[in-house]
PDB file of C-alpha atoms in Angstrom:
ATOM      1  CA  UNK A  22     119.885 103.347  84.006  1.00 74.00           C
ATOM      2  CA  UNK A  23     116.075 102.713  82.901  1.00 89.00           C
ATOM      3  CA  UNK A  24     112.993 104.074  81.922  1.00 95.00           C
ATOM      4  CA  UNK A  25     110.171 101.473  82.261  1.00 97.00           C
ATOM      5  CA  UNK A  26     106.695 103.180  82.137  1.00 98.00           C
ATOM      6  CA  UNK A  27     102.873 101.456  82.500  1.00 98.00           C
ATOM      7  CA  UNK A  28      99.092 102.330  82.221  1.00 98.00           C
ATOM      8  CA  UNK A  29      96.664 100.693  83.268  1.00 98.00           C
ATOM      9  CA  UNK A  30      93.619 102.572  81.678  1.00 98.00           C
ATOM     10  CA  UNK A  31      89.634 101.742  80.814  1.00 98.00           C
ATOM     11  CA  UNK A  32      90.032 100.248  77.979  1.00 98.00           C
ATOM     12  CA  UNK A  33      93.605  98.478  78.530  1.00 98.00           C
ATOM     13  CA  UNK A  34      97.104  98.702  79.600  1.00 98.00           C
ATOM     14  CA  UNK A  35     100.106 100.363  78.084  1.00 98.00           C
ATOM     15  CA  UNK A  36     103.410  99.903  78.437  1.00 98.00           C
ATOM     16  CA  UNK A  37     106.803 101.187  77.434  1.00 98.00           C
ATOM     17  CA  UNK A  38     110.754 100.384  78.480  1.00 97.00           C
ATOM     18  CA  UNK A  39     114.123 101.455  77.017  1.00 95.00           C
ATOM     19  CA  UNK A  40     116.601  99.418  76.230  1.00 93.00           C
ATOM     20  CA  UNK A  41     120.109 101.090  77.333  1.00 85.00           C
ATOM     21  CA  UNK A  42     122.117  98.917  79.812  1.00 77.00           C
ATOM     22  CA  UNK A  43     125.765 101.005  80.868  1.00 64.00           C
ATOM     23  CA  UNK A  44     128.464  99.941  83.117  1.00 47.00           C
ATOM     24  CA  UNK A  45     130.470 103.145  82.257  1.00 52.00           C
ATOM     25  CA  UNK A  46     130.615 105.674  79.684  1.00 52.00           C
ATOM     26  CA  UNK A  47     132.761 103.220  77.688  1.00 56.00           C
ATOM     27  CA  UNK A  48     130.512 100.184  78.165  1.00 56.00           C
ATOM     28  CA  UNK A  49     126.856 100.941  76.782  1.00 63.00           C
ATOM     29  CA  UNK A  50     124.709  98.011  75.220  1.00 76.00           C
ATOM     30  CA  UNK A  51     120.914  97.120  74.674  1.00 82.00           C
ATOM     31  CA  UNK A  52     119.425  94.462  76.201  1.00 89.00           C
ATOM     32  CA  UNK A  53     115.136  93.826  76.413  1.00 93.00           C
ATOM     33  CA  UNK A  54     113.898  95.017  79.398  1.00 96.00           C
ATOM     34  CA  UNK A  55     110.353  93.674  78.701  1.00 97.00           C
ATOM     35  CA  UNK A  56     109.423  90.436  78.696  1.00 98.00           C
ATOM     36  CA  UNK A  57     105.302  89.245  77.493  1.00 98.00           C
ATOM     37  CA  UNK A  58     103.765  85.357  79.155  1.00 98.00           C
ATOM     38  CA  UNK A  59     101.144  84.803  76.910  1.00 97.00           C
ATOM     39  CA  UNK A  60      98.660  82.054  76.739  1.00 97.00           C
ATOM     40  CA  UNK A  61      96.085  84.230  74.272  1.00 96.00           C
ATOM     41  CA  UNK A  62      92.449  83.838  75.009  1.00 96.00           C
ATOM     42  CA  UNK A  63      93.613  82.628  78.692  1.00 97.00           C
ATOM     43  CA  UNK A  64      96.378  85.034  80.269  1.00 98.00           C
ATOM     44  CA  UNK A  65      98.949  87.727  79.093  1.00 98.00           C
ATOM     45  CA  UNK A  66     101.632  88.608  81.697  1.00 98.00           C
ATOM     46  CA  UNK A  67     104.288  91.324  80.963  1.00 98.00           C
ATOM     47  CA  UNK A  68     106.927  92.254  83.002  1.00 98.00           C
ATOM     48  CA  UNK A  69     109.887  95.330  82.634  1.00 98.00           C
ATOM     49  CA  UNK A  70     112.897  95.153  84.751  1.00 97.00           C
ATOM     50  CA  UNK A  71     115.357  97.706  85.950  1.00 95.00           C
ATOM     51  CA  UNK A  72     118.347  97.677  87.828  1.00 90.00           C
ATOM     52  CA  UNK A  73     120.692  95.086  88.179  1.00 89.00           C
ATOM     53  CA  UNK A  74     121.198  93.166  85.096  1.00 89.00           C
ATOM     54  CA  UNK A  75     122.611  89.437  86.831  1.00 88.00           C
ATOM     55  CA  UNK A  76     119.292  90.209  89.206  1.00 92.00           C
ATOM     56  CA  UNK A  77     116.939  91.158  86.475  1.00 94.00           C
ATOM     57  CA  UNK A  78     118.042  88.278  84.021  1.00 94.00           C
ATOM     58  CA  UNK A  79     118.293  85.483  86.303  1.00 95.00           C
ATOM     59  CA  UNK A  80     115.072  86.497  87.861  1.00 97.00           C
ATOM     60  CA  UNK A  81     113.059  86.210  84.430  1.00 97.00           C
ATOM     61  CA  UNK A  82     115.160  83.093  83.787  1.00 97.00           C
ATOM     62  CA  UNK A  83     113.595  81.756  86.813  1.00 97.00           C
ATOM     63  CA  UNK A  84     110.297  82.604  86.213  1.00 98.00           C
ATOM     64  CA  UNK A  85     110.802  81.183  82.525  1.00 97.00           C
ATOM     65  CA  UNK A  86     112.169  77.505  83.894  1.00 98.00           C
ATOM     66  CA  UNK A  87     109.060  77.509  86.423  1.00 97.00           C
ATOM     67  CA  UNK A  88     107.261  77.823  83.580  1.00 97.00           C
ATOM     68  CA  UNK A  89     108.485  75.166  81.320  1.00 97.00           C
ATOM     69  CA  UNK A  90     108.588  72.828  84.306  1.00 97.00           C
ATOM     70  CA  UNK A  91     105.537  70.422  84.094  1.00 95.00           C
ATOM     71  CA  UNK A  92     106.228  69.750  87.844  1.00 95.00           C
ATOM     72  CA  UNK A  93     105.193  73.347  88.827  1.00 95.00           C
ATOM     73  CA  UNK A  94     102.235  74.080  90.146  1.00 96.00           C
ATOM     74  CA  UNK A  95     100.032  77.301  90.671  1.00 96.00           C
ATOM     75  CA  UNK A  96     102.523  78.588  93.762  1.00 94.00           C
ATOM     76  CA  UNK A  97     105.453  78.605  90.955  1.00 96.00           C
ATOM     77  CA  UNK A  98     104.325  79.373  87.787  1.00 98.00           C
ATOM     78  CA  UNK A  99     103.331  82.876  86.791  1.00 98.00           C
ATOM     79  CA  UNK A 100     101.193  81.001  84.312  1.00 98.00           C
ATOM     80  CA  UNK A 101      99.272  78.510  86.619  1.00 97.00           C
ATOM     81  CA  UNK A 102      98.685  81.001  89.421  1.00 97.00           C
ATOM     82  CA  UNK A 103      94.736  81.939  89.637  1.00 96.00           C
ATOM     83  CA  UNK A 104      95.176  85.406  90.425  1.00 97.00           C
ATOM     84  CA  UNK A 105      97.419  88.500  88.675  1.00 98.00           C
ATOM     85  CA  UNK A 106      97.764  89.130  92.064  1.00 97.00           C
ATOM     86  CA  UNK A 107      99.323  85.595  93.059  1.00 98.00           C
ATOM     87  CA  UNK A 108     101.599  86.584  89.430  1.00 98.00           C
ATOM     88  CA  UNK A 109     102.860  89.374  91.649  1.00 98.00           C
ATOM     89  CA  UNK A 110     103.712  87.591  94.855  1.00 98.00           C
ATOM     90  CA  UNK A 111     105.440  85.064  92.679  1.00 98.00           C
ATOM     91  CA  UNK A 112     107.702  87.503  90.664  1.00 98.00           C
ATOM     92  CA  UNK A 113     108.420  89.812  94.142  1.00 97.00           C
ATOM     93  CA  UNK A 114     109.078  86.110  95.816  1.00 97.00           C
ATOM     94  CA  UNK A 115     111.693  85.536  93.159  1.00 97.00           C
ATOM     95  CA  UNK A 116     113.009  88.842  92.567  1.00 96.00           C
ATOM     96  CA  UNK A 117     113.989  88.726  96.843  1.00 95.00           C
ATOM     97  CA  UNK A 118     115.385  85.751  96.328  1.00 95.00           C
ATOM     98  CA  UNK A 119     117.573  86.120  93.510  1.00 94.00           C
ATOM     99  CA  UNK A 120     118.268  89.721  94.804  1.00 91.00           C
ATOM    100  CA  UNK A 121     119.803  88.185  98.165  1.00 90.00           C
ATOM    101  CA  UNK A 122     121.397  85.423  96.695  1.00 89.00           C
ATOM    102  CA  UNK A 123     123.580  88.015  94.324  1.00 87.00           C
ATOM    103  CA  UNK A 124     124.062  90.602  97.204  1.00 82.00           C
ATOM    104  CA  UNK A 125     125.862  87.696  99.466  1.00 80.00           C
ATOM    105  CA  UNK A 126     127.879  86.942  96.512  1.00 78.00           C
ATOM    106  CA  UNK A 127     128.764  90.860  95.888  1.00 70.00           C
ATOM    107  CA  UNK A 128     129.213  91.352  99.803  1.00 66.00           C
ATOM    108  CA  UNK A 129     132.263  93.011  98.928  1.00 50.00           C
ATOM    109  CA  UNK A 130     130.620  95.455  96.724  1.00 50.00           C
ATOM    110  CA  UNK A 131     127.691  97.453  96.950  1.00 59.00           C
ATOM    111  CA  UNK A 132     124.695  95.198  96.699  1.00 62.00           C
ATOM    112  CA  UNK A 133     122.633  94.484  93.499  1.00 74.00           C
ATOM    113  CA  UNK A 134     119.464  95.898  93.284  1.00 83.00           C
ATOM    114  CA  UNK A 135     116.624  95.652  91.046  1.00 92.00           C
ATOM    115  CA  UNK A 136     112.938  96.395  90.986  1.00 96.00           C
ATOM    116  CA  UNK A 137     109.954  95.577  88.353  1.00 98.00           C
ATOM    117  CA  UNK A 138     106.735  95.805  86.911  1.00 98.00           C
ATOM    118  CA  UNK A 139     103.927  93.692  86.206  1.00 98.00           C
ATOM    119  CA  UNK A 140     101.164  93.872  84.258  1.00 98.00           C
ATOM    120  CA  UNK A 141      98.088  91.614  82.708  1.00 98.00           C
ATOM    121  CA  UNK A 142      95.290  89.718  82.519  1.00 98.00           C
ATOM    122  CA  UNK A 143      93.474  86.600  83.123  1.00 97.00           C
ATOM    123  CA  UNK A 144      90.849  85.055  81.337  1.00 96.00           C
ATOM    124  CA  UNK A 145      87.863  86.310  83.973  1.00 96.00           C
ATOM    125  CA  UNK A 146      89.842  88.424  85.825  1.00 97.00           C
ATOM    126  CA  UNK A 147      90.581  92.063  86.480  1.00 97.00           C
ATOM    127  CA  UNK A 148      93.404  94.052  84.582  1.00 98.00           C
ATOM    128  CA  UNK A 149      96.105  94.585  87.152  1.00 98.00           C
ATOM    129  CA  UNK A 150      99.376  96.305  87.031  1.00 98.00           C
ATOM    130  CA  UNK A 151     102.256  96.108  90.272  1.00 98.00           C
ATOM    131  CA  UNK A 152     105.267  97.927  90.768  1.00 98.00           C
ATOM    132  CA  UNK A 153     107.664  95.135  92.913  1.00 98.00           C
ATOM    133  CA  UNK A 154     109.974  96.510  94.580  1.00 95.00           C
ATOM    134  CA  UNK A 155     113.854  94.734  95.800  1.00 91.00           C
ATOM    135  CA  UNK A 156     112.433  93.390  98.638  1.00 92.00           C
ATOM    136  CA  UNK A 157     109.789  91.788  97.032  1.00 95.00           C
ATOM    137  CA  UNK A 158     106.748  93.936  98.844  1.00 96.00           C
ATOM    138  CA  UNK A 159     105.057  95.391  95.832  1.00 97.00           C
ATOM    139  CA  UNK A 160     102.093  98.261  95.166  1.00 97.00           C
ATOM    140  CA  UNK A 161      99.528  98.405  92.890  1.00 98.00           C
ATOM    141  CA  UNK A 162      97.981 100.893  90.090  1.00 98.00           C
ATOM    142  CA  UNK A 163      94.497 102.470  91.365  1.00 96.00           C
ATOM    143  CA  UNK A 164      92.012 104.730  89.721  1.00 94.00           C
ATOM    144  CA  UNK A 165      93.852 107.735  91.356  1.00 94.00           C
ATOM    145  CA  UNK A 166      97.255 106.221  90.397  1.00 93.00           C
ATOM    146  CA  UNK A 167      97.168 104.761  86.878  1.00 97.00           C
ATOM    147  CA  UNK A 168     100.163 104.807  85.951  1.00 98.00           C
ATOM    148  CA  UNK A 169     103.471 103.414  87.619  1.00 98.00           C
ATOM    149  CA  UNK A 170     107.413 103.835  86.811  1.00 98.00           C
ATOM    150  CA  UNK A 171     110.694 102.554  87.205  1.00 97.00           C
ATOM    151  CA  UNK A 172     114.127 103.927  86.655  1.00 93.00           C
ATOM    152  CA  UNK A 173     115.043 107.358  85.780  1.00 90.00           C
ATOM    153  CA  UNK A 174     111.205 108.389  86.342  1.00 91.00           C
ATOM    154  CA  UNK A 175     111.301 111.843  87.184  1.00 93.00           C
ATOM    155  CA  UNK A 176     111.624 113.546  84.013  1.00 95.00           C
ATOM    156  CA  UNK A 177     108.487 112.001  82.607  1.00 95.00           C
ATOM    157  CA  UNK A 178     106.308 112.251  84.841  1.00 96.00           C
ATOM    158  CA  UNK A 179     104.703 115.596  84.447  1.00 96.00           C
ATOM    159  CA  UNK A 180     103.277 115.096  81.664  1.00 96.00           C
ATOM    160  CA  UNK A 181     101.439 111.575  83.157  1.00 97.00           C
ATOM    161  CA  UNK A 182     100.384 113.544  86.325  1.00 96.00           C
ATOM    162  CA  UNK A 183      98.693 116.311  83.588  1.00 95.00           C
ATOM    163  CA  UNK A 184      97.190 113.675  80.962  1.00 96.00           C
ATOM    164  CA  UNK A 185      96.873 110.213  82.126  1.00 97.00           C
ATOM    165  CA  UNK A 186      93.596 109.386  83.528  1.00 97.00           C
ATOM    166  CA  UNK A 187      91.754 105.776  83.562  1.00 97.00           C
ATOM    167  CA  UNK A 188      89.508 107.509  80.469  1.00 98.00           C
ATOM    168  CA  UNK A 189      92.231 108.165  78.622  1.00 98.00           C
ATOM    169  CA  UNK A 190      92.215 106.533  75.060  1.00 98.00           C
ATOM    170  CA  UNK A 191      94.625 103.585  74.394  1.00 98.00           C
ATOM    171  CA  UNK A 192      95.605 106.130  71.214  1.00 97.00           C
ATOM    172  CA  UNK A 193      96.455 108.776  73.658  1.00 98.00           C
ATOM    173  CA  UNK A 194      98.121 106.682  76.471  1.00 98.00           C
ATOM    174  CA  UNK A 195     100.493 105.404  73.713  1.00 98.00           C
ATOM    175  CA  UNK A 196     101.431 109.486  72.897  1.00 97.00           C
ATOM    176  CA  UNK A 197     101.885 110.245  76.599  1.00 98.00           C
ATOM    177  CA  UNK A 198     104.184 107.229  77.063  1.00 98.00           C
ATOM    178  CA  UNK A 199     105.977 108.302  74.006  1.00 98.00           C
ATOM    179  CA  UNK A 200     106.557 111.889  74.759  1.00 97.00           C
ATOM    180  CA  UNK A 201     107.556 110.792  78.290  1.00 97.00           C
ATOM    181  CA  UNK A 202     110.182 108.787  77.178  1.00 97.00           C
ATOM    182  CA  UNK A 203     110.991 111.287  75.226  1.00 96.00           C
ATOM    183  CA  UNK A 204     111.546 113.889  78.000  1.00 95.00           C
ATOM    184  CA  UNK A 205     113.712 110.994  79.380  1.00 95.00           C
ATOM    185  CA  UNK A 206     115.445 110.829  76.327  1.00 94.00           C
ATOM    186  CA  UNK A 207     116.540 114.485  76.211  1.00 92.00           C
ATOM    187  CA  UNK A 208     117.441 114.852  80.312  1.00 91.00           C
ATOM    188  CA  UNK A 209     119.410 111.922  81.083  1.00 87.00           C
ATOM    189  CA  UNK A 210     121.936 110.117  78.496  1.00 79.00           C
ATOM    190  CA  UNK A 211     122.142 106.670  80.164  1.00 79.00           C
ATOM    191  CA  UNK A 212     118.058 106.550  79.020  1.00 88.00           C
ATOM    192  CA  UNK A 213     117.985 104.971  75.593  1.00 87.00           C
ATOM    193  CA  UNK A 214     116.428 103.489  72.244  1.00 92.00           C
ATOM    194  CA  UNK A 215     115.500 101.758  71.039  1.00 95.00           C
ATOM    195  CA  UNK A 216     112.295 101.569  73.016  1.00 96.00           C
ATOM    196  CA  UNK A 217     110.168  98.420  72.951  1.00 97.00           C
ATOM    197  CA  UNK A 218     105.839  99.526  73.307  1.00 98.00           C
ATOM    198  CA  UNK A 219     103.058  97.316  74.093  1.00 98.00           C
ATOM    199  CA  UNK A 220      99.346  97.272  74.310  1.00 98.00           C
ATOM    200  CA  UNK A 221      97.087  94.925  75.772  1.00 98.00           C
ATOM    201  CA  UNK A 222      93.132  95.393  75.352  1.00 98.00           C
ATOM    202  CA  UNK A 223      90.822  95.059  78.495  1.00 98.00           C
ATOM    203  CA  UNK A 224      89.463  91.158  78.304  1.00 98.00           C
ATOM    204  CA  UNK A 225      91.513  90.136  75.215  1.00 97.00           C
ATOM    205  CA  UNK A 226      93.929  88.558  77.361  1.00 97.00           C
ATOM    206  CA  UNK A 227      96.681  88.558  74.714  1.00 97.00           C
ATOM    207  CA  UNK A 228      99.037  91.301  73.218  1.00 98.00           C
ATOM    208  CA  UNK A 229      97.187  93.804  70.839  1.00 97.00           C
ATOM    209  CA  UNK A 230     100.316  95.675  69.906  1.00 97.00           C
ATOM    210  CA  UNK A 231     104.115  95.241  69.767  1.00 97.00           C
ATOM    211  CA  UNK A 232     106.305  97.245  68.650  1.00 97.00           C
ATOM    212  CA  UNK A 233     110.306  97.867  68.563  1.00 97.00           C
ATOM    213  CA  UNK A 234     110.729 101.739  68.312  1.00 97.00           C
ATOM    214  CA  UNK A 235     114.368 102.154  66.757  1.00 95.00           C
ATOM    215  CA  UNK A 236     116.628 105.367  67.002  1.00 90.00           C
ATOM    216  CA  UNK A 237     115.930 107.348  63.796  1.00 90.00           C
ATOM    217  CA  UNK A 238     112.403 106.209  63.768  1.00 95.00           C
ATOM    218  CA  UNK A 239     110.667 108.977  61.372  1.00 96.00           C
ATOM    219  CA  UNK A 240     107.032 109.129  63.489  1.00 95.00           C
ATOM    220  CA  UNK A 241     109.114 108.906  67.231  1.00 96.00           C
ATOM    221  CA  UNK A 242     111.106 111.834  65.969  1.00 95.00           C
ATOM    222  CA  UNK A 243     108.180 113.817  64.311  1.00 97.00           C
ATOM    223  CA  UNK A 244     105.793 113.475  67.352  1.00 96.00           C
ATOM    224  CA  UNK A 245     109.153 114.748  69.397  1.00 95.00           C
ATOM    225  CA  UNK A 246     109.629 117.977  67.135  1.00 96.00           C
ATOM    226  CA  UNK A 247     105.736 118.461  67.436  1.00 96.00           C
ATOM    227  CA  UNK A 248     106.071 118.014  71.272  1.00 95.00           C
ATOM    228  CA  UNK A 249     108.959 120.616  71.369  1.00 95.00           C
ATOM    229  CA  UNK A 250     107.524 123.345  69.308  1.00 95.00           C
ATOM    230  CA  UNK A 251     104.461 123.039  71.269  1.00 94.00           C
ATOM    231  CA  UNK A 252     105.798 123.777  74.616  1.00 93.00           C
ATOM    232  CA  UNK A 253     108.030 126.451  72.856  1.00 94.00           C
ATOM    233  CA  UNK A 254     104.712 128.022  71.909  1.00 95.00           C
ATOM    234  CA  UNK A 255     103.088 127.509  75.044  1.00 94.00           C
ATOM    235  CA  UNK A 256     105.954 128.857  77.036  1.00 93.00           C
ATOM    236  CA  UNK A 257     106.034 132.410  74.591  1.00 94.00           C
ATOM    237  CA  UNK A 258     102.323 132.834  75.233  1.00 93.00           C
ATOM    238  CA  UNK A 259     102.561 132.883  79.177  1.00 93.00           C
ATOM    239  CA  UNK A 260     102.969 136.398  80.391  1.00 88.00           C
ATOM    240  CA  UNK A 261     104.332 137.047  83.811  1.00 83.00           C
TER     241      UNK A 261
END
């Protein structure tokens, strides 16, 4: 399972995944499940995955060798197109694609299924963020909506329906993404570190802030403890 989580706010976009891939309680590794395009000063293109691993991977592989391919115009490359939203109906294109190709191969099994977001920028564009789903249709984050999910998204998303709004600071949308995850974290074992966080600022079309969130990390577990005594307090002052 996954927890992918993205903001797309005033003054930039956040974004947060886990890393825990399981096929089994026995079998439990870490693999990236964000991935940043960036040509700084010009673009920045992140995308998290979730589901299917073969559909995920070869999907971003795709997108990669499109990419490198001098042949490939603005229809194939996620870095040529003109629009984010064109970067959208490329990635959903390919996602459907690989996603059908692997289900006829698994037609014996139960069919692979994966879903993604994107997020970004262009140099004289508009910050955009998608959610694409298997099929490759996809929706998009709105003033009233500013935030979109993947994965095992229910347990964190109280706290974005009661904090996020488009004014929120980038300072804040990086604690709400945090303690999020770390409801995640607490409610559903096959959510896990480490946790990979990004931040882009609104025109700077390039990555502000990286960084790789490992279990154990001293200000991840502080801001966790704060987060739990809080609603411990909260809850004890609430009188029926």
């Amino acid at each position: 399972m996954t927890y992918c989580v993205g903001l797309l706010l005033n003054e930039g976009i956040v974004l947060l995944s886990d890393t825990r891939t399981n096929a089994g309680l026995d079998n439990i590794s870490t693999y990236r499940k964000m991935f940043l395009f960036e040509d700084p000063g010009e673009r920045i293109i992140a995308i998290m995955t979730a589901g299917s691993l073969s559909v995920t991977q070869t999907t971003v592989a795709r997108l990669r060798e499109a990419i490198e391919d001098p042949d490939s115009d603005e229809t194939q490359s996620i870095m040529k197109a003109p629009t984010m939203l064109k970067v959208a109906d490329i990635v959903g294109n390919m996602l459907a694609e690989v996603r059908a190709e692997i289900d006829e191969k698994l037609s014996a099994m139960q069919g692979a299924s994966a879903s993604m977001i994107v997020a970004g920028q262009r140099k004289g564009g508009a910050m955009r963020l998608f959610l694409i789903y298997p099929e490759g249709n996809f929706i998009e984050a709105t003033e009233d909506t500013p935030f979109l999910q993947i994965g095992e998204h229910k347990y964190g998303k109280p706290i974005l329906d009661r904090v996020v709004k488009p004014q929120t600071s980038l300072q804040d949308a990086q604690k709400a993404v945090l303690l999020s995850m770390d409801s995640t974290l607490r409610s559903n074992l096959s959510v896990g570190m480490p946790l990979d966080l990004c931040v882009i600022e609104r025109d700077a079309c390039k990555v502000t802030l990286t960084r790789r969130i490992e279990a154990g990390d001293e200000q991840f577990r502080a801001m966790s403890d704060a987060w739990s005594r809080a609603l411990r307090d909260g809850f004890s002052q609430i009188a029926l």
